[in-house]
XYZ file of C-alpha atoms in Angstrom:
772
model
C -15.787 15.746 -135.372
C -12.328 16.716 -136.405
C -11.807 20.101 -137.925
C -8.301 21.204 -138.936
C -8.291 24.806 -140.001
C -5.061 25.850 -141.595
C -3.770 28.358 -144.066
C -1.183 27.735 -146.781
C 2.306 27.565 -145.331
C 4.368 30.665 -145.910
C 7.953 30.691 -147.087
C 9.094 30.800 -143.464
C 7.122 27.563 -142.832
C 4.636 29.045 -140.341
C 0.908 28.517 -140.496
C -1.472 31.410 -140.144
C -3.779 29.420 -137.860
C -4.335 25.873 -136.720
C -7.474 24.859 -134.789
C -8.408 21.593 -133.225
C -11.954 21.340 -131.866
C -14.791 19.100 -130.747
C -13.886 15.419 -131.134
C -10.130 16.058 -131.224
C -10.272 18.108 -128.016
C -12.641 15.539 -126.496
C -10.161 12.807 -127.294
C -7.420 14.801 -125.605
C -9.590 15.183 -122.544
C -9.889 11.446 -122.237
C -6.498 10.082 -123.119
C -4.228 12.696 -124.627
C -4.057 11.040 -128.069
C -4.278 14.079 -130.443
C -0.561 14.608 -130.313
C -0.016 11.184 -131.893
C -2.156 12.168 -134.862
C -0.350 15.464 -135.254
C 2.994 13.685 -135.042
C 2.053 11.671 -138.095
C 0.980 14.802 -139.889
C 4.275 16.462 -138.997
C 6.294 13.505 -140.261
C 4.420 13.725 -143.566
C 4.873 17.469 -143.902
C 7.730 19.379 -142.258
C 5.797 22.606 -142.810
C 3.448 21.618 -140.015
C 4.534 22.670 -136.522
C 6.032 19.944 -134.383
C 3.961 18.205 -131.691
C 6.083 19.863 -129.036
C 4.572 23.175 -130.068
C 1.120 21.712 -130.403
C 1.253 20.386 -126.881
C 1.287 23.948 -125.657
C -1.807 24.789 -127.687
C -4.837 26.007 -125.754
C -6.768 23.308 -127.610
C -4.496 20.400 -126.756
C -3.617 21.115 -123.128
C -4.768 18.098 -121.041
C -7.620 19.172 -118.790
C -7.794 16.572 -116.022
C -9.131 14.013 -118.514
C -12.152 13.175 -116.343
C -10.416 9.892 -115.530
C -11.249 7.967 -112.366
C -8.321 7.519 -109.990
C -8.614 3.755 -110.381
C -8.341 3.917 -114.163
C -4.729 3.424 -115.323
C -3.302 6.111 -117.551
C -2.230 5.068 -121.069
C 1.542 4.687 -121.537
C 3.564 7.703 -122.522
C 6.071 7.943 -125.298
C 7.848 10.624 -127.218
C 5.213 10.813 -129.936
C 2.143 10.442 -127.748
C 1.895 12.716 -124.741
C -0.747 11.658 -122.258
C -2.503 13.772 -119.685
C -1.554 13.486 -116.030
C -4.596 13.713 -113.729
C -2.427 14.308 -110.722
C -0.842 17.405 -112.233
C -3.530 18.819 -114.474
C -6.504 20.739 -113.255
C -9.932 21.331 -114.668
C -10.020 24.544 -116.662
C -7.798 26.337 -114.186
C -4.314 26.692 -115.713
C -4.009 29.275 -118.488
C -2.255 27.729 -121.491
C 0.802 29.360 -123.060
C 0.780 31.062 -126.418
C 0.206 28.609 -129.254
C 2.457 30.061 -131.922
C 4.638 33.111 -131.794
C 4.339 35.140 -134.972
C 3.638 38.613 -136.136
C 0.021 37.628 -136.658
C -2.578 37.897 -133.923
C -3.253 34.626 -132.157
C -6.444 32.917 -133.276
C -9.066 32.869 -130.509
C -9.799 29.552 -128.846
C -12.496 27.493 -130.532
C -12.457 29.544 -133.685
C -12.305 26.415 -135.802
C -15.555 25.169 -134.334
C -17.479 27.226 -136.857
C -17.520 24.501 -139.494
C -20.155 26.134 -141.664
C -21.973 29.418 -141.957
C -25.589 30.173 -141.230
C -26.595 29.389 -144.808
C -25.119 25.898 -144.678
C -27.656 23.230 -145.508
C -28.514 20.580 -142.935
C -28.781 17.065 -144.372
C -30.887 14.289 -142.878
C -28.054 12.625 -141.015
C -27.673 15.740 -138.893
C -24.433 16.924 -140.430
C -23.838 20.230 -142.086
C -23.254 20.255 -145.832
C -21.191 22.699 -147.805
C -22.930 25.759 -149.082
C -20.452 28.557 -149.455
C -20.197 29.212 -145.759
C -16.933 30.250 -144.178
C -15.431 28.442 -141.218
C -14.148 31.489 -139.464
C -11.612 34.258 -139.466
C -7.938 33.445 -139.523
C -5.218 34.770 -137.307
C -5.388 38.226 -138.789
C -9.138 38.507 -138.564
C -9.335 39.336 -142.303
C -12.532 38.600 -144.157
C -12.811 35.562 -146.354
C -12.100 36.163 -150.024
C -13.613 34.550 -153.079
C -10.361 32.625 -153.592
C -10.671 31.172 -150.116
C -14.238 30.047 -150.743
C -13.056 28.248 -153.879
C -10.493 26.344 -151.858
C -7.499 28.656 -151.684
C -5.898 29.241 -148.373
C -5.413 32.990 -148.688
C -4.730 35.215 -145.744
C -6.681 33.962 -142.757
C -9.128 31.895 -144.810
C -10.391 28.328 -144.848
C -8.476 25.461 -146.363
C -11.642 23.450 -147.028
C -13.290 25.281 -149.841
C -14.278 22.024 -151.518
C -14.727 19.973 -148.362
C -17.919 18.468 -147.052
C -18.960 17.467 -143.565
C -20.788 14.149 -143.501
C -22.336 11.893 -140.920
C -19.395 9.474 -141.046
C -18.510 9.695 -137.381
C -18.487 13.463 -137.606
C -15.084 13.461 -139.379
C -14.135 16.159 -141.778
C -13.573 14.653 -145.210
C -11.522 16.519 -147.815
C -10.772 15.695 -151.411
C -7.183 14.656 -152.164
C -6.739 17.790 -154.215
C -7.079 19.803 -151.065
C -4.206 18.084 -149.282
C -1.761 20.526 -150.805
C -3.738 23.339 -149.195
C -3.198 21.639 -145.852
C 0.536 22.006 -146.232
C 0.970 18.215 -146.621
C 3.301 16.397 -148.947
C 1.695 14.783 -151.991
C 2.928 11.348 -150.952
C 0.921 11.420 -147.717
C -1.380 8.481 -147.169
C -4.682 10.105 -148.079
C -6.645 6.996 -147.152
C -5.270 7.179 -143.624
C -6.152 10.864 -143.333
C -9.687 10.510 -144.657
C -10.877 7.194 -143.319
C -8.153 5.415 -141.433
C -7.707 8.400 -139.144
C -10.957 7.543 -137.457
C -9.545 4.258 -136.238
C -6.511 6.077 -134.881
C -8.359 8.706 -132.897
C -11.607 6.953 -132.049
C -12.141 6.503 -128.345
C -10.978 2.994 -127.527
C -10.564 3.786 -123.818
C -13.801 3.704 -121.799
C -15.028 6.793 -119.994
C -14.462 7.192 -116.299
C -16.418 4.465 -114.480
C -18.171 6.945 -112.206
C -20.088 8.369 -115.168
C -21.887 5.030 -115.566
C -23.320 5.387 -112.066
C -25.290 8.505 -113.071
C -28.867 7.774 -114.159
C -31.696 9.763 -115.669
C -34.850 10.018 -113.559
C -38.279 10.008 -115.212
C -41.121 10.881 -112.861
C -44.862 11.191 -113.335
C -46.387 13.581 -110.797
C -49.980 13.971 -109.679
C -50.247 16.933 -107.364
C -53.172 17.504 -105.020
C -55.478 20.394 -105.697
C -55.370 22.352 -102.465
C -57.996 24.808 -103.680
C -60.382 21.921 -104.427
C -59.003 19.416 -101.928
C -61.337 16.576 -102.910
C -59.628 16.157 -106.266
C -56.167 16.115 -107.861
C -54.590 18.089 -110.655
C -53.753 16.794 -114.097
C -50.659 14.618 -114.057
C -47.436 15.796 -115.639
C -43.965 14.403 -116.211
C -40.489 15.657 -115.446
C -36.917 14.465 -115.774
C -33.996 14.798 -113.438
C -30.775 13.068 -112.500
C -29.645 10.596 -109.877
C -26.746 8.318 -109.044
C -26.035 4.924 -107.535
C -24.624 4.586 -104.032
C -23.471 1.555 -102.014
C -26.236 -0.742 -100.825
C -27.995 -0.779 -104.204
C -29.703 2.530 -103.636
C -30.099 5.668 -105.742
C -30.041 9.260 -104.544
C -31.816 12.146 -106.238
C -33.557 15.370 -105.210
C -36.796 15.284 -103.267
C -38.421 17.762 -105.620
C -37.701 15.395 -108.525
C -40.091 12.779 -107.116
C -42.516 14.918 -105.126
C -46.129 13.716 -105.421
C -44.919 10.862 -107.603
C -47.166 8.215 -109.084
C -44.436 6.483 -111.059
C -40.643 6.784 -111.072
C -38.430 5.220 -113.732
C -34.672 5.250 -114.163
C -32.525 4.858 -117.266
C -28.850 4.046 -117.179
C -26.292 5.714 -119.380
C -25.991 3.968 -122.725
C -29.074 1.832 -122.096
C -32.449 1.953 -123.820
C -34.404 0.324 -120.975
C -36.239 2.176 -118.237
C -36.430 0.501 -114.837
C -39.251 1.125 -112.379
C -37.995 2.470 -109.045
C -39.480 2.570 -105.558
C -39.250 5.677 -103.374
C -37.964 4.642 -99.958
C -37.639 8.014 -98.248
C -38.071 11.694 -99.042
C -36.205 14.322 -97.041
C -38.131 17.512 -97.582
C -35.857 19.811 -95.581
C -32.631 18.595 -97.199
C -34.205 18.010 -100.661
C -32.919 14.423 -100.934
C -34.823 11.271 -101.913
C -33.725 7.641 -101.635
C -34.794 5.190 -104.343
C -34.455 1.448 -104.920
C -34.684 -0.761 -108.024
C -35.621 -4.419 -107.596
C -34.567 -5.548 -111.074
C -31.165 -7.239 -110.759
C -30.168 -6.360 -114.317
C -30.218 -2.682 -113.384
C -27.143 -3.140 -111.205
C -25.134 -5.363 -113.512
C -21.844 -3.857 -114.668
C -22.279 -0.699 -112.601
C -20.221 0.470 -109.670
C -21.643 2.797 -106.987
C -20.064 6.158 -106.354
C -17.694 6.835 -103.505
C -18.331 9.845 -101.288
C -15.630 12.372 -100.554
C -15.294 14.918 -97.807
C -16.387 18.520 -97.668
C -14.481 20.440 -100.354
C -12.477 23.590 -99.771
C -12.662 26.954 -101.456
C -11.299 26.976 -105.019
C -11.475 23.182 -105.262
C -12.431 22.021 -108.744
C -15.859 20.382 -109.056
C -17.572 18.675 -111.977
C -21.365 18.443 -112.139
C -22.769 15.494 -114.094
C -26.400 14.993 -115.041
C -29.071 15.165 -117.710
C -30.076 18.829 -118.046
C -32.175 20.408 -120.753
C -30.602 20.852 -124.146
C -30.106 17.193 -125.024
C -30.770 13.608 -124.074
C -27.266 12.363 -123.324
C -25.224 12.910 -120.210
C -23.802 16.386 -119.640
C -20.688 17.504 -117.779
C -20.055 21.025 -116.509
C -17.155 22.189 -114.406
C -16.350 24.953 -111.975
C -14.847 25.685 -108.586
C -16.137 25.962 -105.036
C -17.035 29.596 -104.407
C -18.508 29.565 -100.895
C -19.376 27.192 -98.047
C -21.962 28.303 -95.505
C -25.365 27.605 -94.031
C -27.729 28.524 -96.837
C -31.437 28.517 -97.633
C -32.880 25.371 -99.191
C -35.676 26.488 -101.477
C -37.649 23.254 -101.542
C -37.630 22.527 -97.838
C -37.767 26.094 -96.528
C -34.895 25.234 -94.207
C -31.339 26.367 -93.664
C -28.594 23.755 -93.849
C -24.982 23.590 -94.908
C -24.592 24.302 -98.627
C -21.764 24.648 -101.129
C -21.890 27.375 -103.753
C -20.189 26.660 -107.067
C -19.887 28.489 -110.365
C -20.579 25.443 -112.555
C -23.767 25.613 -114.599
C -26.775 23.945 -112.920
C -29.783 23.885 -115.238
C -33.219 22.240 -115.121
C -32.607 18.503 -115.268
C -29.321 18.677 -113.351
C -31.259 18.259 -110.131
C -30.182 15.148 -108.286
C -26.973 14.722 -110.262
C -23.658 14.241 -108.474
C -20.823 16.725 -108.189
C -17.313 15.222 -108.290
C -13.961 16.401 -107.081
C -10.746 15.889 -109.040
C -10.379 12.387 -107.551
C -13.687 11.150 -108.903
C -15.398 11.233 -105.482
C -18.925 12.519 -105.047
C -18.869 15.668 -102.917
C -22.456 16.800 -103.332
C -25.801 16.746 -105.115
C -26.833 19.545 -107.466
C -30.180 20.963 -106.391
C -30.700 24.689 -107.001
C -29.279 27.891 -108.443
C -29.735 31.579 -107.818
C -31.553 33.400 -110.605
C -31.337 37.141 -110.348
C -30.765 40.045 -112.679
C -27.690 40.998 -110.668
C -26.088 37.558 -110.471
C -24.847 34.818 -112.737
C -23.189 31.409 -112.438
C -24.351 30.771 -108.882
C -25.276 27.164 -108.264
C -25.594 25.106 -105.107
C -24.871 21.515 -104.201
C -25.897 19.555 -101.115
C -22.618 18.634 -99.375
C -21.754 15.215 -98.004
C -22.392 16.086 -94.304
C -26.065 16.720 -95.149
C -26.215 13.572 -97.307
C -24.642 11.538 -94.510
C -27.217 12.851 -92.018
C -30.081 11.900 -94.331
C -28.759 8.352 -94.853
C -27.944 7.969 -91.153
C -31.447 9.060 -90.201
C -32.930 6.459 -92.550
C -30.693 3.711 -91.153
C -31.567 4.628 -87.563
C -35.334 4.910 -87.911
C -36.257 3.080 -91.107
C -37.685 6.354 -92.369
C -36.810 10.018 -92.649
C -37.592 11.901 -89.447
C -36.048 15.267 -90.263
C -33.396 17.621 -88.959
C -33.851 18.632 -85.313
C -33.827 22.079 -83.771
C -33.519 23.572 -80.310
C -36.846 25.339 -80.657
C -35.983 28.960 -79.970
C -35.791 32.359 -81.578
C -32.535 34.121 -80.881
C -30.935 37.509 -81.339
C -27.369 38.650 -81.880
C -25.564 40.405 -79.029
C -23.199 42.667 -80.924
C -24.218 45.812 -79.045
C -22.081 46.515 -75.930
C -24.950 48.167 -74.078
C -27.183 45.170 -74.684
C -24.533 42.800 -73.362
C -24.021 44.976 -70.293
C -27.761 45.021 -69.609
C -27.722 41.231 -69.615
C -24.899 41.261 -67.018
C -22.317 39.885 -69.401
C -18.666 40.516 -68.659
C -16.509 42.134 -71.375
C -15.044 38.801 -72.466
C -18.307 36.879 -72.611
C -20.086 36.224 -75.881
C -23.266 34.490 -76.965
C -26.770 34.948 -78.405
C -29.973 36.014 -76.677
C -32.995 33.716 -76.394
C -35.964 35.778 -77.521
C -38.654 33.129 -77.351
C -38.950 29.419 -76.626
C -41.249 27.263 -78.722
C -43.939 25.830 -76.411
C -43.924 22.515 -78.311
C -40.143 22.037 -78.118
C -38.170 20.122 -75.514
C -36.422 23.377 -74.623
C -39.667 24.667 -73.120
C -39.135 24.682 -69.370
C -35.368 24.353 -69.725
C -34.533 27.616 -71.466
C -36.193 30.929 -70.698
C -36.659 34.178 -72.489
C -33.637 36.359 -71.704
C -31.132 33.501 -71.417
C -27.808 33.873 -73.226
C -26.493 30.778 -75.008
C -22.708 30.897 -74.719
C -21.711 27.472 -76.042
C -23.192 24.479 -77.838
C -21.605 21.103 -77.062
C -18.580 22.920 -75.623
C -18.128 24.962 -78.820
C -18.195 28.708 -77.983
C -20.862 30.727 -79.758
C -19.895 34.246 -80.812
C -22.113 37.284 -80.417
C -23.013 37.133 -84.099
C -24.201 33.536 -83.786
C -21.214 31.911 -85.499
C -18.830 29.172 -84.403
C -15.335 28.210 -85.652
C -15.379 26.155 -88.841
C -12.107 24.760 -90.175
C -9.061 26.961 -90.457
C -9.822 30.647 -90.875
C -13.562 30.133 -91.373
C -16.677 30.656 -89.294
C -20.189 29.377 -89.793
C -23.611 29.751 -88.193
C -24.034 27.677 -85.052
C -27.099 26.180 -86.712
C -24.651 23.896 -88.509
C -23.838 22.225 -85.184
C -27.532 21.750 -84.492
C -28.133 20.208 -87.916
C -25.445 17.576 -87.270
C -27.543 16.136 -84.448
C -30.266 13.534 -84.869
C -33.776 13.748 -83.515
C -33.844 12.591 -79.902
C -30.209 13.421 -79.189
C -29.241 15.769 -76.374
C -27.344 19.027 -76.752
C -25.231 20.431 -73.917
C -25.651 24.182 -73.575
C -23.842 26.686 -71.414
C -26.111 29.624 -70.686
C -25.996 32.870 -68.728
C -29.138 33.599 -66.709
C -29.287 36.736 -64.568
C -25.518 36.936 -64.609
C -25.064 33.334 -63.444
C -23.425 30.649 -65.606
C -25.433 27.451 -65.934
C -25.078 24.193 -67.852
C -28.251 22.588 -69.180
C -29.166 19.782 -71.529
C -31.861 20.028 -74.177
C -33.330 17.172 -76.188
C -33.610 18.065 -79.854
C -36.606 17.323 -82.053
C -37.896 18.457 -85.455
C -39.707 21.792 -85.212
C -43.469 22.099 -85.235
C -44.559 24.768 -87.675
C -47.889 26.468 -87.247
C -48.288 26.606 -91.031
C -46.343 23.637 -92.454
C -44.242 24.031 -95.554
C -45.088 20.536 -96.840
C -47.712 17.909 -96.142
C -45.381 14.935 -96.356
C -47.004 13.705 -99.559
C -50.386 13.264 -97.871
C -53.544 14.543 -99.594
C -55.023 17.717 -98.142
C -57.432 17.569 -95.215
C -60.861 19.168 -95.632
C -64.331 19.313 -94.092
C -67.535 20.559 -95.769
C -70.340 21.892 -93.583
C -73.413 23.111 -95.491
C -71.195 24.345 -98.302
C -68.556 25.859 -96.013
C -65.180 24.349 -96.939
C -62.675 24.200 -94.072
C -59.040 23.168 -94.550
C -55.794 23.624 -92.623
C -53.505 26.399 -93.816
C -50.342 24.968 -95.350
C -47.910 26.585 -97.708
C -49.063 24.600 -100.782
C -52.577 25.896 -100.099
C -51.311 29.483 -100.163
C -49.442 28.782 -103.383
C -52.537 27.278 -104.943
C -54.668 30.251 -103.957
C -52.246 33.114 -104.615
C -49.683 31.687 -106.999
C -45.941 32.080 -106.843
C -46.362 35.573 -105.380
C -48.293 34.283 -102.372
C -45.852 35.927 -99.973
C -47.107 39.277 -101.315
C -50.717 38.411 -102.107
C -51.765 36.302 -99.112
C -53.752 37.904 -96.277
C -51.544 39.572 -93.707
C -52.921 37.445 -90.877
C -51.876 34.244 -92.651
C -48.447 35.654 -93.428
C -47.979 36.587 -89.783
C -48.707 33.017 -88.752
C -46.527 31.626 -91.540
C -43.523 33.757 -90.629
C -43.830 34.306 -86.896
C -46.512 32.026 -85.528
C -45.832 29.309 -82.957
C -48.066 26.367 -82.174
C -49.157 26.126 -78.546
C -49.916 22.417 -78.907
C -48.511 19.590 -81.008
C -51.783 19.118 -82.884
C -52.565 22.801 -83.415
C -53.440 23.946 -86.933
C -54.609 27.164 -88.552
C -58.082 26.242 -89.797
C -59.219 28.319 -92.764
C -62.658 28.798 -94.291
C -61.329 28.614 -97.844
C -64.582 29.090 -99.780
C -68.349 28.838 -99.598
C -70.181 26.596 -102.078
C -73.407 28.466 -102.787
C -76.570 27.087 -101.192
C -79.684 28.682 -99.768
C -78.556 27.657 -96.303
C -75.457 29.870 -96.543
C -76.904 32.878 -98.350
C -74.886 36.013 -97.656
C -71.648 34.173 -96.922
C -70.580 33.478 -100.508
C -67.886 36.147 -100.569
C -65.985 34.841 -97.545
C -62.696 33.292 -98.629
C -59.495 32.208 -96.896
C -60.466 33.498 -93.475
C -59.134 31.926 -90.295
C -61.602 30.129 -88.024
C -61.290 30.857 -84.317
C -64.076 28.968 -82.564
C -67.324 27.057 -82.956
C -70.094 27.839 -80.453
C -67.562 29.566 -78.234
C -65.096 26.675 -78.267
C -61.627 27.311 -79.645
C -60.865 25.067 -82.615
C -57.439 23.438 -82.518
C -57.488 21.619 -85.851
C -59.807 20.313 -88.543
C -60.286 16.961 -86.774
C -61.384 18.798 -83.662
C -63.783 20.867 -85.775
C -65.240 17.698 -87.311
C -65.904 16.305 -83.829
C -67.680 19.490 -82.781
C -69.797 19.572 -85.932
C -70.735 15.885 -85.599
C -71.743 16.435 -81.988
C -74.035 19.267 -83.018
C -75.702 17.439 -85.903
C -76.076 14.237 -83.842
C -78.321 16.062 -81.382
C -79.563 19.274 -82.993
C -81.865 19.977 -80.057
C -78.896 20.784 -77.848
C -77.423 23.329 -80.278
C -80.054 24.799 -82.635
C -77.416 27.000 -84.265
C -73.806 26.613 -85.272
C -71.947 29.817 -84.618
C -68.594 29.938 -86.466
C -66.490 32.816 -85.185
C -63.874 33.911 -87.709
C -60.945 36.278 -87.295
C -61.691 39.964 -86.796
C -64.875 38.816 -84.976
C -66.661 37.955 -88.200
C -69.601 35.617 -87.527
C -71.188 32.845 -89.627
C -74.332 31.174 -88.259
C -76.109 28.088 -89.654
C -79.248 26.287 -88.545
C -78.125 22.952 -87.195
C -81.101 20.995 -88.482
C -80.470 22.130 -92.096
C -76.731 21.361 -92.126
C -76.965 17.698 -93.168
C -79.293 18.331 -96.104
C -77.367 21.397 -97.259
C -74.103 19.459 -97.126
C -75.541 16.651 -99.255
C -76.870 19.157 -101.834
C -73.515 20.949 -102.092
C -71.726 17.641 -102.590
C -74.126 16.619 -105.342
C -73.859 19.976 -107.128
C -70.057 19.837 -107.213
C -69.583 16.067 -107.621
C -67.822 15.761 -104.280
C -67.650 12.136 -103.129
C -67.467 12.826 -99.382
C -67.986 15.677 -96.969
C -64.539 15.103 -95.443
C -61.120 13.831 -96.347
C -60.188 10.227 -95.738
C -58.080 10.996 -92.680
C -61.163 12.448 -90.950
C -63.522 9.572 -91.703
C -62.358 7.732 -88.626
C -63.821 10.478 -86.436
C -66.428 8.804 -84.205
C -69.814 10.416 -84.694
C -72.081 8.776 -82.061
C -69.573 9.177 -79.226
C -68.547 12.640 -80.241
C -70.837 14.276 -77.703
C -68.904 12.834 -74.791
C -65.637 13.999 -76.268
C -67.056 17.450 -76.829
C -68.373 17.564 -73.277
C -64.904 16.759 -71.997
C -63.496 19.425 -74.227
C -66.089 21.899 -72.982
C -65.077 21.196 -69.410
C -61.595 22.379 -70.204
C -62.755 25.301 -72.279
C -62.531 27.626 -69.294
C -58.838 26.996 -69.019
C -58.475 27.609 -72.687
C -60.663 30.670 -72.792
C -57.684 32.941 -72.568
C -56.077 31.053 -75.447
C -58.721 32.284 -77.866
C -57.090 35.688 -77.856
C -53.621 34.224 -77.755
C -53.381 33.860 -81.509
C -53.818 37.537 -82.443
C -51.732 38.511 -79.412
C -48.881 36.297 -80.564
C -49.188 37.682 -84.061
C -49.045 41.238 -82.749
C -46.000 40.388 -80.656
C -44.261 38.861 -83.661
C -45.114 41.864 -85.813
C -43.714 44.245 -83.234
C -40.499 42.276 -82.740
C -39.902 41.988 -86.479
C -40.520 45.594 -87.300
C -43.888 44.900 -88.871
C -42.557 42.672 -91.641
C -45.455 41.038 -93.429
C -43.915 39.912 -96.686
C -40.688 38.335 -97.782
C -38.780 37.713 -100.967
C -39.809 34.758 -103.102
C -37.624 31.739 -103.585
C -39.100 30.732 -106.944
C -37.660 27.216 -107.321
C -39.302 26.775 -110.692
C -41.993 28.935 -109.038
C -42.596 26.172 -106.535
C -40.743 27.226 -103.377
C -41.386 29.556 -100.481
C -38.813 31.996 -99.276
C -36.741 29.345 -97.598
C -34.789 31.681 -95.379
C -37.748 33.666 -94.101
C -39.970 30.639 -93.552
C -37.221 28.744 -91.773
C -36.302 31.795 -89.745
C -39.863 32.287 -88.624
C -40.689 28.654 -87.942
C -41.087 27.494 -84.400
C -37.913 25.496 -84.368
C -36.025 27.546 -86.853
C -33.171 28.455 -84.598
C -31.906 31.453 -86.550
C -34.987 33.539 -85.779
C -36.488 36.067 -88.163
C -33.483 38.357 -88.504
C -30.734 35.945 -87.622
C -30.083 34.227 -90.914
C -28.259 35.937 -93.770
C -31.081 35.264 -96.200
C -33.722 36.545 -93.809
C -31.680 39.672 -93.205
C -31.584 40.313 -96.926
C -35.336 40.163 -97.307
C -36.295 41.876 -94.073
C -38.068 45.135 -94.712
C -38.362 44.565 -98.444
C -41.882 45.070 -99.591
C -41.333 45.649 -103.280
C -41.356 42.886 -105.822
C -38.577 44.365 -107.878
C -36.218 44.106 -104.892
C -36.633 40.402 -104.262
C -34.107 37.709 -105.021
C -35.431 34.593 -106.653
C -33.671 31.432 -105.716
C -34.996 28.305 -107.344
C -34.384 24.605 -107.580
C -33.241 23.200 -110.880
């Protein structure tokens, strides 16, 4: 849409205001052609300012043109100034003053108001005349009746009798109004009204990299963790993605989580192509897709990846956010580069903060630098009453790790960790107590995860002084490019699972060099289930399930970090698994039956043991239950010991019948999830006997869980709740969960995000960081 807002030329030959908006500015962005149009206008009417002045206009300054570096620039000539991508920047250089006069300069974009609020909308989507004013002129004076009739008056509109139509969005004016434009009467009116469209219409294609961006349509069917034998109602969502070499597509993991169908639509195409999900990286929030239809790839070029950007570098985010169906482009600069919390994966990886708008639907879309290279994937933004324009993109080092992991293993295996909790050593007295010399720096090992490869190599009280020959400072940072520092967790995240890290440690004042094999951390309460349906077991109406974060969200909503029982929060934030297969088994609810009378009010309580035997996981519980019911004479009662020494007792001989009745009453197809149906029932007694033989060695472990929780509570200052991450109300506090996880190297107070939420117990103080 072209809108030329001008006032009648004065005797000195100066206009009161000239505005070029929308289509004209868009055309300038792409090829710099508006000046050619204005040159023709100037040749027809000397009263119009020359193109040399118009080039300096805030509305005609070339703004990087969004042209790919491989796309040749149109030729330049004296009447047609083109933009120069190598010299122009994206919304960074302030333009000079448009016209020098005694009048106040018209604000940018003032001509975009093509009609007033009472303008009538016609069926073709254009606005029709209705007495509305276009905007204030250079002086800011109100519109007069003469101006509404078509006069140009002081600061008024020159289109009193004009009408906006659906003809390409061009502004059509009657020939009688040409005089009001300051044009000579012999001007070619046909060229101005209709032929002008051919002169300014975009005949140069957009940058090729825009065609590699696709819209992602996903149908989700989420499990119902509160009723684990069924699923929730399906729903649909849209996001963004882009093509990469190898005929693959990248998008965000949360865009295709719990997917049942994924479809992709190319830009400018009306066909949706069915896609396959090859890998989902939960921690890094990246998913890899493939399309088998050959026609999907025809005429499209994959994106090229660039390096890690620097501060103040211009970035352009492309995607399909809310607010429209076509592709959207927003721009900004790099504001910060650091290890940051990933809301979806509850992890901490390298992230790039930008000030470009990232809205729902932008997720999975690429972010480009000024050379047309992809430097990241849009995935979340910070929503807070005290902040604005804070978005985050996944940088190329994280993307490269995800793709490298898939190439190495044929699947996503995750980001590894050392498997420790550590503490800063910024206090001189603390360093002296650890026998550190004045020049020595490092971080203190507070606890070693029993399931990690570091167990037996590192000890509590060790000081890590370097990682792969990179010195670690007392605040846990390492050098990062020129004049920058970053958390040493970045070095850990660059490793792959199974690789070895070389550590220099200080133990009892002695320097030592050790090697630790890295592996993904084992969380006592997992953040995700890997897309698998929830595990459950029903025993006479008692519903047992492992505690996972989606279960807590299902039970307590988005505020689960405030509403969940303290014991579960302690295990979520500070618990460590003693064994690889250890789970927190929860009695989630009791389906009423006469066999369980008096237990109906028990909900979401941790199970400790069955008949004096510590329960490691739900599969272990199923084996114990099957052994009891297979030979009820050996165990006439089932004694379920819950936390806080709460006791639930059932008669063994009534369990089978009560279970069948509860299933029939609630239309439950099976008493256990599919992953537990392979549990051998007849031979379970032998397995239980073997387990019983080792129960003496594990007897002390029964009290280990509350002891570990008490130790974690003491070391963390009694923190039992953290700030919510609220990624569309679907994420845990990424920093706190990652900090408290078994392999989350930063520890509970070591990460910046965890430090912000530590000690905050009020909802109004939390920061909500959510994926978009």
